mmCIF file of C-alpha atoms and ligand atoms in Angstrom:
data_model
loop_
_atom_site.group_PDB
_atom_site.id
_atom_site.type_symbol
_atom_site.label_atom_id
_atom_site.label_comp_id
_atom_site.label_asym_id
_atom_site.label_seq_id
_atom_site.Cartn_x
_atom_site.Cartn_y
_atom_site.Cartn_z
ATOM 1 C CA MET A 1 170.069 -42.049 71.138
ATOM 2 C CA THR A 2 169.535 -41.341 74.860
ATOM 3 C CA PRO A 3 171.847 -42.799 77.493
ATOM 4 C CA THR A 4 168.915 -45.052 78.644
ATOM 5 C CA GLU A 5 168.509 -46.356 75.151
ATOM 6 C CA GLN A 6 172.318 -46.839 74.823
ATOM 7 C CA SER A 7 172.516 -48.815 78.050
ATOM 8 C CA ALA A 8 169.520 -51.023 76.985
ATOM 9 C CA LYS A 9 171.377 -51.893 73.740
ATOM 10 C CA ALA A 10 174.751 -52.334 75.628
ATOM 11 C CA ALA A 11 172.990 -54.737 78.077
ATOM 12 C CA GLU A 12 171.674 -56.734 75.165
ATOM 13 C CA ILE A 13 175.165 -57.015 73.663
ATOM 14 C CA CYS A 14 176.855 -57.805 77.017
ATOM 15 C CA ARG A 15 174.431 -60.641 77.578
ATOM 16 C CA LEU A 16 175.409 -62.427 74.326
ATOM 17 C CA ALA A 17 178.250 -64.265 76.062
ATOM 18 C CA PRO A 18 180.144 -64.177 79.361
ATOM 19 C CA VAL A 19 183.246 -62.681 77.664
ATOM 20 C CA VAL A 20 183.795 -59.764 75.254
ATOM 21 C CA PRO A 21 187.143 -60.157 73.553
ATOM 22 C CA VAL A 22 189.233 -56.951 73.717
ATOM 23 C CA LEU A 23 191.244 -56.888 70.497
ATOM 24 C CA VAL A 24 194.307 -55.083 69.443
ATOM 25 C CA ILE A 25 194.710 -55.746 65.715
ATOM 26 C CA ASP A 26 198.037 -54.936 64.165
ATOM 27 C CA ASP A 27 197.512 -56.601 60.773
ATOM 28 C CA LEU A 28 194.361 -56.006 58.808
ATOM 29 C CA ALA A 29 194.668 -59.496 57.320
ATOM 30 C CA HIS A 30 194.030 -60.906 60.736
ATOM 31 C CA ALA A 31 190.619 -59.160 61.217
ATOM 32 C CA HIS A 32 188.315 -61.434 59.295
ATOM 33 C CA PRO A 33 189.695 -64.863 60.372
ATOM 34 C CA LEU A 34 189.960 -63.597 63.970
ATOM 35 C CA ALA A 35 186.312 -62.624 64.019
ATOM 36 C CA GLN A 36 185.371 -65.938 62.470
ATOM 37 C CA ALA A 37 187.348 -67.888 65.104
ATOM 38 C CA LEU A 38 185.869 -66.035 68.032
ATOM 39 C CA VAL A 39 182.286 -66.236 66.711
ATOM 40 C CA LYS A 40 182.813 -69.854 65.984
ATOM 41 C CA GLY A 41 184.025 -70.444 69.517
ATOM 42 C CA GLY A 42 180.907 -68.819 70.872
ATOM 43 C CA LEU A 43 181.856 -65.138 71.540
ATOM 44 C CA PRO A 44 179.888 -62.915 69.117
ATOM 45 C CA ALA A 45 180.375 -59.519 70.731
ATOM 46 C CA LEU A 46 183.866 -58.200 69.736
ATOM 47 C CA GLU A 47 185.565 -55.004 70.898
ATOM 48 C CA VAL A 48 188.151 -53.680 68.462
ATOM 49 C CA THR A 49 190.367 -51.080 70.225
ATOM 50 C CA LEU A 50 191.239 -47.983 68.266
ATOM 51 C CA ARG A 51 194.858 -48.301 69.206
ATOM 52 C CA THR A 52 196.306 -49.418 65.854
ATOM 53 C CA PRO A 53 196.328 -47.765 62.444
ATOM 54 C CA CYS A 54 194.207 -50.477 60.883
ATOM 55 C CA ALA A 55 191.577 -50.603 63.643
ATOM 56 C CA LEU A 56 188.817 -48.896 61.680
ATOM 57 C CA ASP A 57 189.387 -51.063 58.680
ATOM 58 C CA ALA A 58 189.435 -54.095 60.944
ATOM 59 C CA ILE A 59 185.938 -53.124 62.253
ATOM 60 C CA ARG A 60 184.774 -52.957 58.591
ATOM 61 C CA ALA A 61 186.228 -56.338 57.768
ATOM 62 C CA MET A 62 184.984 -58.048 60.919
ATOM 63 C CA SER A 63 181.501 -56.675 60.500
ATOM 64 C CA GLU A 64 181.048 -58.939 57.457
ATOM 65 C CA VAL A 65 181.456 -62.007 59.622
ATOM 66 C CA GLU A 66 178.014 -63.505 60.130
ATOM 67 C CA GLY A 67 176.943 -63.755 63.780
ATOM 68 C CA GLY A 68 179.361 -61.192 64.967
ATOM 69 C CA VAL A 69 178.515 -57.875 66.784
ATOM 70 C CA VAL A 70 181.557 -55.645 66.270
ATOM 71 C CA GLY A 71 182.130 -52.582 68.412
ATOM 72 C CA ALA A 72 184.947 -50.040 68.840
ATOM 73 C CA GLY A 73 186.967 -49.673 72.022
ATOM 74 C CA THR A 74 189.284 -46.994 73.304
ATOM 75 C CA LEU A 75 186.962 -44.186 72.302
ATOM 76 C CA LEU A 76 188.503 -41.008 73.624
ATOM 77 C CA THR A 77 187.230 -38.164 71.473
ATOM 78 C CA PRO A 78 184.126 -37.189 69.495
ATOM 79 C CA ALA A 79 186.139 -37.791 66.306
ATOM 80 C CA ASP A 80 186.693 -41.425 67.513
ATOM 81 C CA VAL A 81 182.959 -41.835 67.921
ATOM 82 C CA LYS A 82 182.192 -40.423 64.451
ATOM 83 C CA ALA A 83 184.856 -42.643 62.816
ATOM 84 C CA ALA A 84 183.775 -45.762 64.740
ATOM 85 C CA LYS A 85 180.172 -45.275 63.694
ATOM 86 C CA ALA A 86 181.193 -44.658 60.026
ATOM 87 C CA ALA A 87 183.246 -47.941 60.090
ATOM 88 C CA GLY A 88 180.079 -49.859 61.201
ATOM 89 C CA ALA A 89 180.683 -50.208 64.878
ATOM 90 C CA LYS A 90 177.543 -51.485 66.634
ATOM 91 C CA PHE A 91 178.630 -50.263 70.056
ATOM 92 C CA GLY A 92 181.421 -48.242 71.643
ATOM 93 C CA VAL A 93 183.508 -48.677 74.692
ATOM 94 C CA SER A 94 185.530 -45.938 76.525
ATOM 95 C CA PRO A 95 188.018 -46.206 79.384
ATOM 96 C CA GLY A 96 186.296 -43.299 81.168
ATOM 97 C CA ALA A 97 183.683 -40.651 80.284
ATOM 98 C CA THR A 98 183.785 -37.059 79.255
ATOM 99 C CA GLU A 99 180.809 -34.754 78.391
ATOM 100 C CA ARG A 100 182.035 -34.371 74.839
ATOM 101 C CA LEU A 101 182.364 -38.054 74.380
ATOM 102 C CA LEU A 102 178.914 -38.724 75.838
ATOM 103 C CA ASP A 103 177.395 -36.007 73.589
ATOM 104 C CA ALA A 104 179.002 -37.482 70.519
ATOM 105 C CA CYS A 105 177.470 -40.957 71.272
ATOM 106 C CA ALA A 106 174.096 -39.337 71.568
ATOM 107 C CA GLU A 107 174.559 -37.409 68.341
ATOM 108 C CA TYR A 108 175.915 -40.364 66.319
ATOM 109 C CA ASP A 109 173.617 -42.913 67.761
ATOM 110 C CA LEU A 110 176.345 -45.161 69.086
ATOM 111 C CA PRO A 111 175.447 -47.245 72.201
ATOM 112 C CA LEU A 112 178.216 -46.568 74.620
ATOM 113 C CA LEU A 113 179.662 -48.553 77.551
ATOM 114 C CA PRO A 114 181.288 -45.717 79.408
ATOM 115 C CA GLY A 115 184.043 -46.376 81.944
ATOM 116 C CA ALA A 116 183.816 -45.624 85.709
ATOM 117 C CA VAL A 117 185.884 -46.741 88.727
ATOM 118 C CA THR A 118 184.673 -44.734 91.685
ATOM 119 C CA ALA A 119 181.292 -44.401 93.377
ATOM 120 C CA SER A 120 181.042 -40.740 92.215
ATOM 121 C CA GLU A 121 181.871 -41.668 88.611
ATOM 122 C CA VAL A 122 179.307 -44.401 88.656
ATOM 123 C CA MET A 123 176.746 -42.071 90.146
ATOM 124 C CA ALA A 124 177.411 -39.290 87.633
ATOM 125 C CA LEU A 125 176.849 -41.689 84.740
ATOM 126 C CA LEU A 126 173.770 -43.175 86.459
ATOM 127 C CA GLU A 127 172.314 -39.687 86.743
ATOM 128 C CA LYS A 128 172.515 -39.302 83.037
ATOM 129 C CA GLY A 129 170.836 -42.715 82.458
ATOM 130 C CA TYR A 130 173.854 -45.030 81.976
ATOM 131 C CA THR A 131 172.820 -48.130 83.832
ATOM 132 C CA VAL A 132 175.433 -50.281 82.119
ATOM 133 C CA GLN A 133 179.070 -49.256 82.575
ATOM 134 C CA LYS A 134 182.611 -50.511 82.045
ATOM 135 C CA PHE A 135 184.755 -50.957 85.121
ATOM 136 C CA PHE A 136 188.334 -50.316 83.951
ATOM 137 C CA PRO A 137 191.073 -51.041 84.917
ATOM 138 C CA ALA A 138 189.275 -53.781 86.883
ATOM 139 C CA GLU A 139 191.907 -55.662 88.736
ATOM 140 C CA GLN A 140 193.936 -52.504 89.485
ATOM 141 C CA SER A 141 190.786 -50.631 90.785
ATOM 142 C CA GLY A 142 189.597 -53.086 93.401
ATOM 143 C CA GLY A 143 188.473 -55.958 91.274
ATOM 144 C CA ALA A 144 185.505 -58.183 92.027
ATOM 145 C CA ALA A 145 185.541 -57.164 95.736
ATOM 146 C CA PHE A 146 184.944 -53.525 94.732
ATOM 147 C CA LEU A 147 182.113 -54.444 92.314
ATOM 148 C CA LYS A 148 180.456 -56.634 94.988
ATOM 149 C CA SER A 149 180.599 -53.751 97.509
ATOM 150 C CA ILE A 150 179.283 -51.077 95.159
ATOM 151 C CA GLY A 151 176.357 -53.402 94.235
ATOM 152 C CA SER A 152 174.923 -52.880 97.708
ATOM 153 C CA PRO A 153 174.325 -49.034 97.515
ATOM 154 C CA ILE A 154 173.998 -48.823 93.779
ATOM 155 C CA PRO A 155 172.430 -52.119 92.571
ATOM 156 C CA GLN A 156 170.813 -50.460 89.537
ATOM 157 C CA VAL A 157 174.096 -50.291 87.664
ATOM 158 C CA SER A 158 175.529 -53.283 85.954
ATOM 159 C CA PHE A 159 179.107 -53.600 84.796
ATOM 160 C CA CYS A 160 181.435 -55.127 82.278
ATOM 161 C CA PRO A 161 184.805 -55.132 83.994
ATOM 162 C CA THR A 162 188.035 -55.236 81.913
ATOM 163 C CA GLY A 163 191.666 -55.014 82.664
ATOM 164 C CA GLY A 164 193.643 -57.849 84.107
ATOM 165 C CA ILE A 165 190.863 -60.438 83.664
ATOM 166 C CA SER A 166 191.662 -63.948 82.456
ATOM 167 C CA LEU A 167 190.364 -67.436 82.706
ATOM 168 C CA LYS A 168 191.843 -67.584 86.236
ATOM 169 C CA ASN A 169 189.743 -64.822 87.838
ATOM 170 C CA ALA A 170 186.803 -64.346 85.425
ATOM 171 C CA ARG A 171 184.517 -66.479 87.565
ATOM 172 C CA ASP A 172 185.092 -64.139 90.540
ATOM 173 C CA TYR A 173 183.346 -61.430 88.522
ATOM 174 C CA LEU A 174 180.775 -63.529 86.651
ATOM 175 C CA GLY A 175 179.335 -64.794 89.881
ATOM 176 C CA LEU A 176 178.275 -61.322 90.987
ATOM 177 C CA LYS A 177 174.675 -60.046 90.476
ATOM 178 C CA ASN A 178 175.775 -56.756 88.974
ATOM 179 C CA ILE A 179 178.084 -58.182 86.274
ATOM 180 C CA LEU A 180 176.762 -58.762 82.761
ATOM 181 C CA CYS A 181 179.961 -60.059 81.240
ATOM 182 C CA VAL A 182 183.711 -59.449 81.432
ATOM 183 C CA GLY A 183 186.180 -58.144 78.806
ATOM 184 C CA GLY A 184 189.590 -59.412 78.160
ATOM 185 C CA SER A 185 192.368 -59.846 75.635
ATOM 186 C CA TRP A 186 193.413 -63.287 76.683
ATOM 187 C CA VAL A 187 191.181 -65.046 74.133
ATOM 188 C CA ALA A 188 193.204 -63.522 71.253
ATOM 189 C CA PRO A 189 196.961 -63.871 71.979
ATOM 190 C CA LYS A 190 199.301 -61.962 69.757
ATOM 191 C CA GLU A 191 201.422 -65.063 68.930
ATOM 192 C CA ALA A 192 198.299 -67.066 67.798
ATOM 193 C CA MET A 193 197.264 -64.186 65.586
ATOM 194 C CA ALA A 194 200.763 -63.741 64.135
ATOM 195 C CA SER A 195 201.022 -67.388 63.319
ATOM 196 C CA GLY A 196 197.511 -67.720 61.992
ATOM 197 C CA ASP A 197 196.634 -70.275 64.596
ATOM 198 C CA TRP A 198 192.899 -69.656 64.400
ATOM 199 C CA ASP A 199 192.032 -73.099 65.779
ATOM 200 C CA SER A 200 193.627 -72.298 69.126
ATOM 201 C CA ILE A 201 191.639 -69.052 69.231
ATOM 202 C CA VAL A 202 188.392 -71.089 68.557
ATOM 203 C CA ALA A 203 189.417 -73.217 71.547
ATOM 204 C CA LEU A 204 190.124 -70.200 73.783
ATOM 205 C CA ALA A 205 186.860 -68.687 72.827
ATOM 206 C CA ALA A 206 184.880 -71.884 73.584
ATOM 207 C CA GLU A 207 186.658 -72.173 76.945
ATOM 208 C CA ALA A 208 185.612 -68.664 77.720
ATOM 209 C CA ARG A 209 182.024 -69.215 76.529
ATOM 210 C CA ALA A 210 181.773 -72.094 78.922
ATOM 211 C CA LEU A 211 182.554 -69.840 81.925
ATOM 212 C CA ARG A 212 178.911 -69.386 82.482
HETATM 213 C C1 LIG B 1 192.122 -52.995 77.625
HETATM 214 O O1 LIG B 1 191.394 -51.987 77.306
HETATM 215 O O2 LIG B 1 193.307 -53.088 77.428
HETATM 216 C C2 LIG B 1 191.303 -54.096 78.247
HETATM 217 O O3 LIG B 1 190.838 -53.675 79.413
HETATM 218 C C3 LIG B 1 191.918 -55.393 78.197
HETATM 219 O O4 LIG B 1 192.775 -55.599 79.293
HETATM 220 P P1 LIG B 1 193.509 -56.996 79.378
HETATM 221 O O5 LIG B 1 194.517 -56.959 78.258
HETATM 222 O O6 LIG B 1 194.137 -56.958 80.739
HETATM 223 O O7 LIG B 1 192.547 -58.137 79.239
#
């Protein structure tokens, strides 16, 4: 899958809702009800970070939830890409980008949202054909003001910013022309997951859905 094709698919997924939940799943038993709650609240695109031992199994379990589009986040190596694809991930997200990671996404046909935070990084990915990129860590790297500024010289790249985004500042990003959606963990608080309070996660998702 070429970078251009990957970005076309990534754009489609990013346009499904204003927010992509960024999920850290510690307990596999949470995966299915969590996906159900988020999809029910109106957030179909879900990023499961490969930061916990059960993450790949969580992707498998969540992929069974109707209406969900489950991807893998925190892709760092070609092995991560291969494993994510095998688990059924429909897209991948990486905090940055390396040649080996990009090659693996082409080889395994996984649409990637690669990370960039400087003009040169954005340009290097654009040169390859990635017109949709992740901006991470967003708040720490200049936030919405940075993205607004970079949209002037490089309007052909659209972003999904993540890192430090919540209900409070999401609108600052979503109002910009070059933002397709934002990512964030605030819609799936650890305490709600631990106590099985799926109704409150449905409510948080619905609130996020209504941001745009
Ligand atoms: C991450 O990869 O941790 C995401 O960017 C989520 O960041 P957040 O927890 O600040 O929303």
